[in-house]
Amino acid sequence: QIPATIRKIYQVDAHVVGVGAGLSADMRVLVDKIRLEALSFRMNFEDCPTVEYLARFTGDVMLDSTVDSDARPYGCSLILTGMDLLANATGRQAAKPYPVPRIFLCEPSGGIREWKAVAIGRNSQTVNEYLENNYDVNFKYLEGKDPQVEERILCEFVLAALMEITPVNCNTVEVATMNADRGVRLLQDNELEVMVDNLLKQNAELREQVASAAFQEKLKSLEIQDRDIYHPQAAD
């Protein structure tokens, strides 16, 4: 089997990317419908659709398949992520006038939810727990960084989350990034290898620090004093 034929990442529009888990055939059909809706929106309104609009459309399509007696529910979940201009968005306080990344999870039941970071598929609960526990810490590293450094930090954060459930290398993982200037970009194999090697090195150093700290704590718990040490010269 040729790994390149297995696709989980789809470009829906110029500023929107979809990532799916489940039946690949259902994903292809669903993504084609979203692409057609995005194109229709552009032709009718001469503007690009927001990520939230496409997410709601996806939820409606999935919901229709659950209530239609002649169709079965979609056997996949889909994450839609992209850049939105929130200057005129309603119901959001202090909307930013520059492109803001947004992530929506569309479920087979038709429900949609917005997330800061989310994983779907097998063992997703473990990855989501890692994201929840480490999101705020890693987000602090992004302050004052240029877009390229931000991209590398976020990619390493995602790869570290995946390492919780599976070995990570260029043959098992495909990573795509998006920013307001360059749009969507798939990382090359050599870029992934550099990031994975850096993470493995950091993990090895962290294990050494934890082992050293644990050893010091064990010594403290024993409360060994110099006077308690046996000296043969002092024996009668």
Short mmCIF file of C-alpha atoms in Angstrom, two decimals:
data_model
loop_
_atom_site.label_atom_id
_atom_site.label_comp_id
_atom_site.label_asym_id
_atom_site.label_seq_id
_atom_site.Cartn_x
_atom_site.Cartn_y
_atom_site.Cartn_z
CA GLN A 1 0.00 0.00 0.00
CA ILE A 2 1.28 3.45 -0.92
CA PRO A 3 0.96 5.79 2.11
CA ALA A 4 0.55 8.84 -0.13
CA THR A 5 -2.87 7.57 -1.24
CA ILE A 6 -4.23 7.77 2.33
CA ARG A 7 -5.51 11.28 2.89
CA LYS A 8 -6.74 12.75 6.17
CA ILE A 9 -6.05 16.42 5.43
CA TYR A 10 -8.19 18.24 2.85
CA GLN A 11 -8.04 21.83 1.67
CA VAL A 12 -11.64 23.02 1.67
CA ASP A 13 -11.09 26.64 0.67
CA ALA A 14 -8.15 29.02 0.38
CA HIS A 15 -8.34 29.76 4.11
CA VAL A 16 -9.98 26.57 5.45
CA VAL A 17 -8.58 23.07 6.01
CA GLY A 18 -10.48 19.93 6.97
CA VAL A 19 -9.10 16.97 8.93
CA GLY A 20 -11.18 13.82 9.19
CA ALA A 21 -11.35 10.56 11.12
CA GLY A 22 -13.51 7.60 10.18
CA LEU A 23 -14.65 6.32 6.80
CA SER A 24 -12.48 7.91 4.11
CA ALA A 25 -15.22 7.55 1.46
CA ASP A 26 -17.66 9.54 3.58
CA MET A 27 -14.98 12.16 4.19
CA ARG A 28 -14.41 12.66 0.47
CA VAL A 29 -18.13 13.08 -0.23
CA LEU A 30 -18.58 15.48 2.69
CA VAL A 31 -15.53 17.59 1.78
CA ASP A 32 -16.74 17.87 -1.83
CA LYS A 33 -20.09 19.24 -0.59
CA ILE A 34 -18.32 21.79 1.64
CA ARG A 35 -16.08 22.87 -1.23
CA LEU A 36 -19.11 23.35 -3.47
CA GLU A 37 -20.85 25.43 -0.79
CA ALA A 38 -17.73 27.58 -0.31
CA LEU A 39 -17.53 28.18 -4.08
CA SER A 40 -21.26 29.01 -4.24
CA PHE A 41 -20.86 31.48 -1.35
CA ARG A 42 -18.02 33.24 -3.16
CA MET A 43 -20.02 33.54 -6.36
CA ASN A 44 -23.15 34.83 -4.62
CA PHE A 45 -21.58 37.26 -2.12
CA GLU A 46 -18.16 37.96 -3.70
CA ASP A 47 -16.52 37.18 -0.39
CA CYS A 48 -15.01 34.13 1.29
CA PRO A 49 -17.18 32.21 3.78
CA THR A 50 -16.20 32.17 7.43
CA VAL A 51 -15.02 28.99 9.10
CA GLU A 52 -18.09 29.07 11.34
CA TYR A 53 -20.40 29.30 8.33
CA LEU A 54 -18.84 26.22 6.71
CA ALA A 55 -18.93 24.38 10.04
CA ARG A 56 -22.65 25.08 10.43
CA PHE A 57 -23.26 23.97 6.86
CA THR A 58 -21.38 20.73 7.58
CA GLY A 59 -23.46 20.16 10.70
CA ASP A 60 -26.68 20.66 8.70
CA VAL A 61 -25.57 18.16 6.06
CA MET A 62 -24.71 15.58 8.72
CA LEU A 63 -27.99 16.17 10.55
CA ASP A 64 -30.02 15.70 7.37
CA SER A 65 -28.50 12.27 6.87
CA THR A 66 -29.60 11.19 10.36
CA VAL A 67 -33.26 12.13 9.85
CA ASP A 68 -33.58 10.97 6.23
CA SER A 69 -34.93 7.42 6.06
CA ASP A 70 -33.30 6.89 2.66
CA ALA A 71 -29.77 7.72 3.87
CA ARG A 72 -27.46 6.52 6.60
CA PRO A 73 -25.51 8.81 8.95
CA TYR A 74 -22.01 9.82 7.94
CA GLY A 75 -19.36 7.53 9.39
CA CYS A 76 -16.78 10.21 10.05
CA SER A 77 -16.01 13.24 12.16
CA LEU A 78 -14.47 16.36 10.68
CA ILE A 79 -12.39 19.20 12.07
CA LEU A 80 -12.61 22.46 10.14
CA THR A 81 -9.94 25.03 10.89
CA GLY A 82 -8.97 28.28 9.23
CA MET A 83 -8.56 32.03 9.50
CA ASP A 84 -11.51 34.35 10.15
CA LEU A 85 -11.76 38.13 10.07
CA LEU A 86 -13.71 38.85 13.24
CA ALA A 87 -13.96 42.64 12.96
CA ASN A 88 -17.70 42.49 12.21
CA ALA A 89 -18.51 39.22 13.97
CA THR A 90 -21.59 39.30 16.20
CA GLY A 91 -21.74 37.99 19.73
CA ARG A 92 -17.97 38.18 20.30
CA GLN A 93 -16.43 40.75 22.60
CA ALA A 94 -13.31 42.68 21.60
CA ALA A 95 -13.22 41.16 18.13
CA LYS A 96 -9.75 41.36 16.59
CA PRO A 97 -9.42 43.11 13.23
CA TYR A 98 -6.77 40.65 11.96
CA PRO A 99 -7.12 36.99 10.91
CA VAL A 100 -7.81 34.78 13.90
CA PRO A 101 -7.44 30.96 13.81
CA ARG A 102 -10.63 29.05 14.63
CA ILE A 103 -11.23 25.33 15.08
CA PHE A 104 -14.63 23.62 14.81
CA LEU A 105 -15.42 19.96 15.43
CA CYS A 106 -18.30 18.57 13.34
CA GLU A 107 -19.76 15.30 14.61
CA PRO A 108 -21.90 12.72 12.73
CA SER A 109 -24.92 13.70 14.82
CA GLY A 110 -24.80 17.20 13.32
CA GLY A 111 -23.41 18.90 16.41
CA ILE A 112 -20.62 21.46 16.06
CA ARG A 113 -18.36 22.86 18.76
CA GLU A 114 -15.53 25.36 18.72
CA TRP A 115 -12.23 24.42 20.35
CA LYS A 116 -8.82 25.89 21.05
CA ALA A 117 -7.20 22.50 20.41
CA VAL A 118 -8.82 19.12 19.80
CA ALA A 119 -8.11 15.61 18.56
CA ILE A 120 -10.44 13.04 17.01
CA GLY A 121 -10.16 9.37 16.17
CA ARG A 122 -8.73 6.39 18.01
CA ASN A 123 -7.05 7.20 21.36
CA SER A 124 -8.16 10.81 21.00
CA GLN A 125 -9.05 10.98 24.70
CA THR A 126 -5.39 10.56 25.68
CA VAL A 127 -4.29 13.24 23.24
CA ASN A 128 -7.04 15.64 24.35
CA GLU A 129 -5.97 15.21 27.97
CA TYR A 130 -2.40 16.10 27.01
CA LEU A 131 -3.59 19.14 25.05
CA GLU A 132 -5.77 20.30 27.94
CA ASN A 133 -3.00 19.92 30.53
CA ASN A 134 -0.24 21.57 28.47
CA TYR A 135 -2.03 24.11 26.28
CA ASP A 136 -1.63 27.13 28.57
CA VAL A 137 2.05 26.38 29.25
CA ASN A 138 2.93 26.10 25.57
CA PHE A 139 0.82 29.12 24.64
CA LYS A 140 3.05 31.32 26.84
CA TYR A 141 6.04 30.41 24.67
CA LEU A 142 4.37 32.09 21.66
CA GLU A 143 4.42 35.60 23.15
CA GLY A 144 6.68 37.91 21.20
CA LYS A 145 7.72 35.27 18.66
CA ASP A 146 7.71 35.67 14.89
CA PRO A 147 5.35 33.48 12.80
CA GLN A 148 8.02 30.94 11.83
CA VAL A 149 9.01 30.32 15.46
CA GLU A 150 5.33 30.11 16.44
CA GLU A 151 4.80 27.51 13.72
CA ARG A 152 7.69 25.37 14.97
CA ILE A 153 6.58 25.59 18.62
CA LEU A 154 2.99 24.60 17.77
CA CYS A 155 4.12 21.73 15.52
CA GLU A 156 6.36 20.34 18.27
CA PHE A 157 3.49 20.68 20.74
CA VAL A 158 1.22 18.63 18.46
CA LEU A 159 3.91 16.02 17.82
CA ALA A 160 4.55 15.71 21.56
CA ALA A 161 0.83 15.05 22.07
CA LEU A 162 0.90 12.32 19.41
CA MET A 163 3.92 10.72 21.06
CA GLU A 164 1.63 9.88 23.98
CA ILE A 165 -0.09 7.20 21.87
CA THR A 166 2.15 6.24 18.94
CA PRO A 167 5.72 6.40 17.62
CA VAL A 168 6.08 9.52 15.50
CA ASN A 169 8.09 9.71 12.28
CA CYS A 170 7.69 10.98 8.73
CA ASN A 171 6.08 7.69 7.67
CA THR A 172 3.30 7.74 10.26
CA VAL A 173 2.48 11.45 10.60
CA GLU A 174 1.45 14.19 8.17
CA VAL A 175 1.47 17.78 9.44
CA ALA A 176 -0.02 20.86 7.80
CA THR A 177 0.32 24.45 8.97
CA MET A 178 -1.60 27.60 8.13
CA ASN A 179 -0.94 31.29 8.62
CA ALA A 180 -2.44 34.48 7.26
CA ASP A 181 0.48 35.24 4.93
CA ARG A 182 1.42 31.91 3.33
CA GLY A 183 -1.83 29.99 3.66
CA VAL A 184 -1.72 26.19 3.95
CA ARG A 185 1.57 24.32 3.83
CA LEU A 186 2.40 20.63 4.28
CA LEU A 187 5.62 20.04 6.20
CA GLN A 188 8.38 18.17 4.38
CA ASP A 189 9.82 14.92 5.73
CA ASN A 190 13.15 16.53 6.68
CA GLU A 191 11.33 19.22 8.69
CA LEU A 192 9.40 16.57 10.60
CA GLU A 193 12.59 14.60 11.30
CA VAL A 194 14.29 17.66 12.79
CA MET A 195 11.31 18.37 15.08
CA VAL A 196 10.99 14.74 16.18
CA ASP A 197 14.72 14.51 16.94
CA ASN A 198 14.49 17.72 18.98
CA LEU A 199 11.54 16.33 20.97
CA LEU A 200 13.31 13.03 21.63
CA LYS A 201 16.35 14.91 22.90
CA GLN A 202 14.19 17.05 25.16
CA ASN A 203 12.41 13.95 26.51
CA ALA A 204 15.74 12.28 27.27
CA GLU A 205 16.97 15.35 29.15
CA LEU A 206 13.67 15.58 31.04
CA ARG A 207 13.87 11.91 32.07
CA GLU A 208 17.39 12.49 33.41
CA GLN A 209 16.23 15.50 35.40
CA VAL A 210 13.25 13.61 36.81
CA ALA A 211 15.42 10.63 37.73
CA SER A 212 17.97 12.90 39.43
CA ALA A 213 15.25 14.76 41.33
CA ALA A 214 13.67 11.48 42.42
CA PHE A 215 17.02 10.20 43.66
CA GLN A 216 17.61 13.37 45.69
CA GLU A 217 14.12 13.12 47.19
CA LYS A 218 14.81 9.51 48.17
CA LEU A 219 18.03 10.53 49.93
CA LYS A 220 16.19 13.24 51.82
CA SER A 221 13.49 10.79 52.87
CA LEU A 222 16.12 8.48 54.35
CA GLU A 223 17.45 11.41 56.49
CA ILE A 224 21.01 10.10 56.44
CA GLN A 225 23.29 12.07 58.78
CA ASP A 226 27.07 11.97 59.02
CA ARG A 227 26.88 10.73 62.59
CA ASP A 228 24.77 7.76 61.48
CA ILE A 229 27.44 6.53 59.05
CA TYR A 230 29.52 3.61 60.30
CA HIS A 231 33.29 4.34 60.38
CA PRO A 232 35.53 1.28 60.90
CA GLN A 233 38.26 3.46 62.45
CA ALA A 234 35.84 4.60 65.17
CA ALA A 235 34.83 1.08 66.14
CA ASP A 236 36.05 -0.34 69.47
#
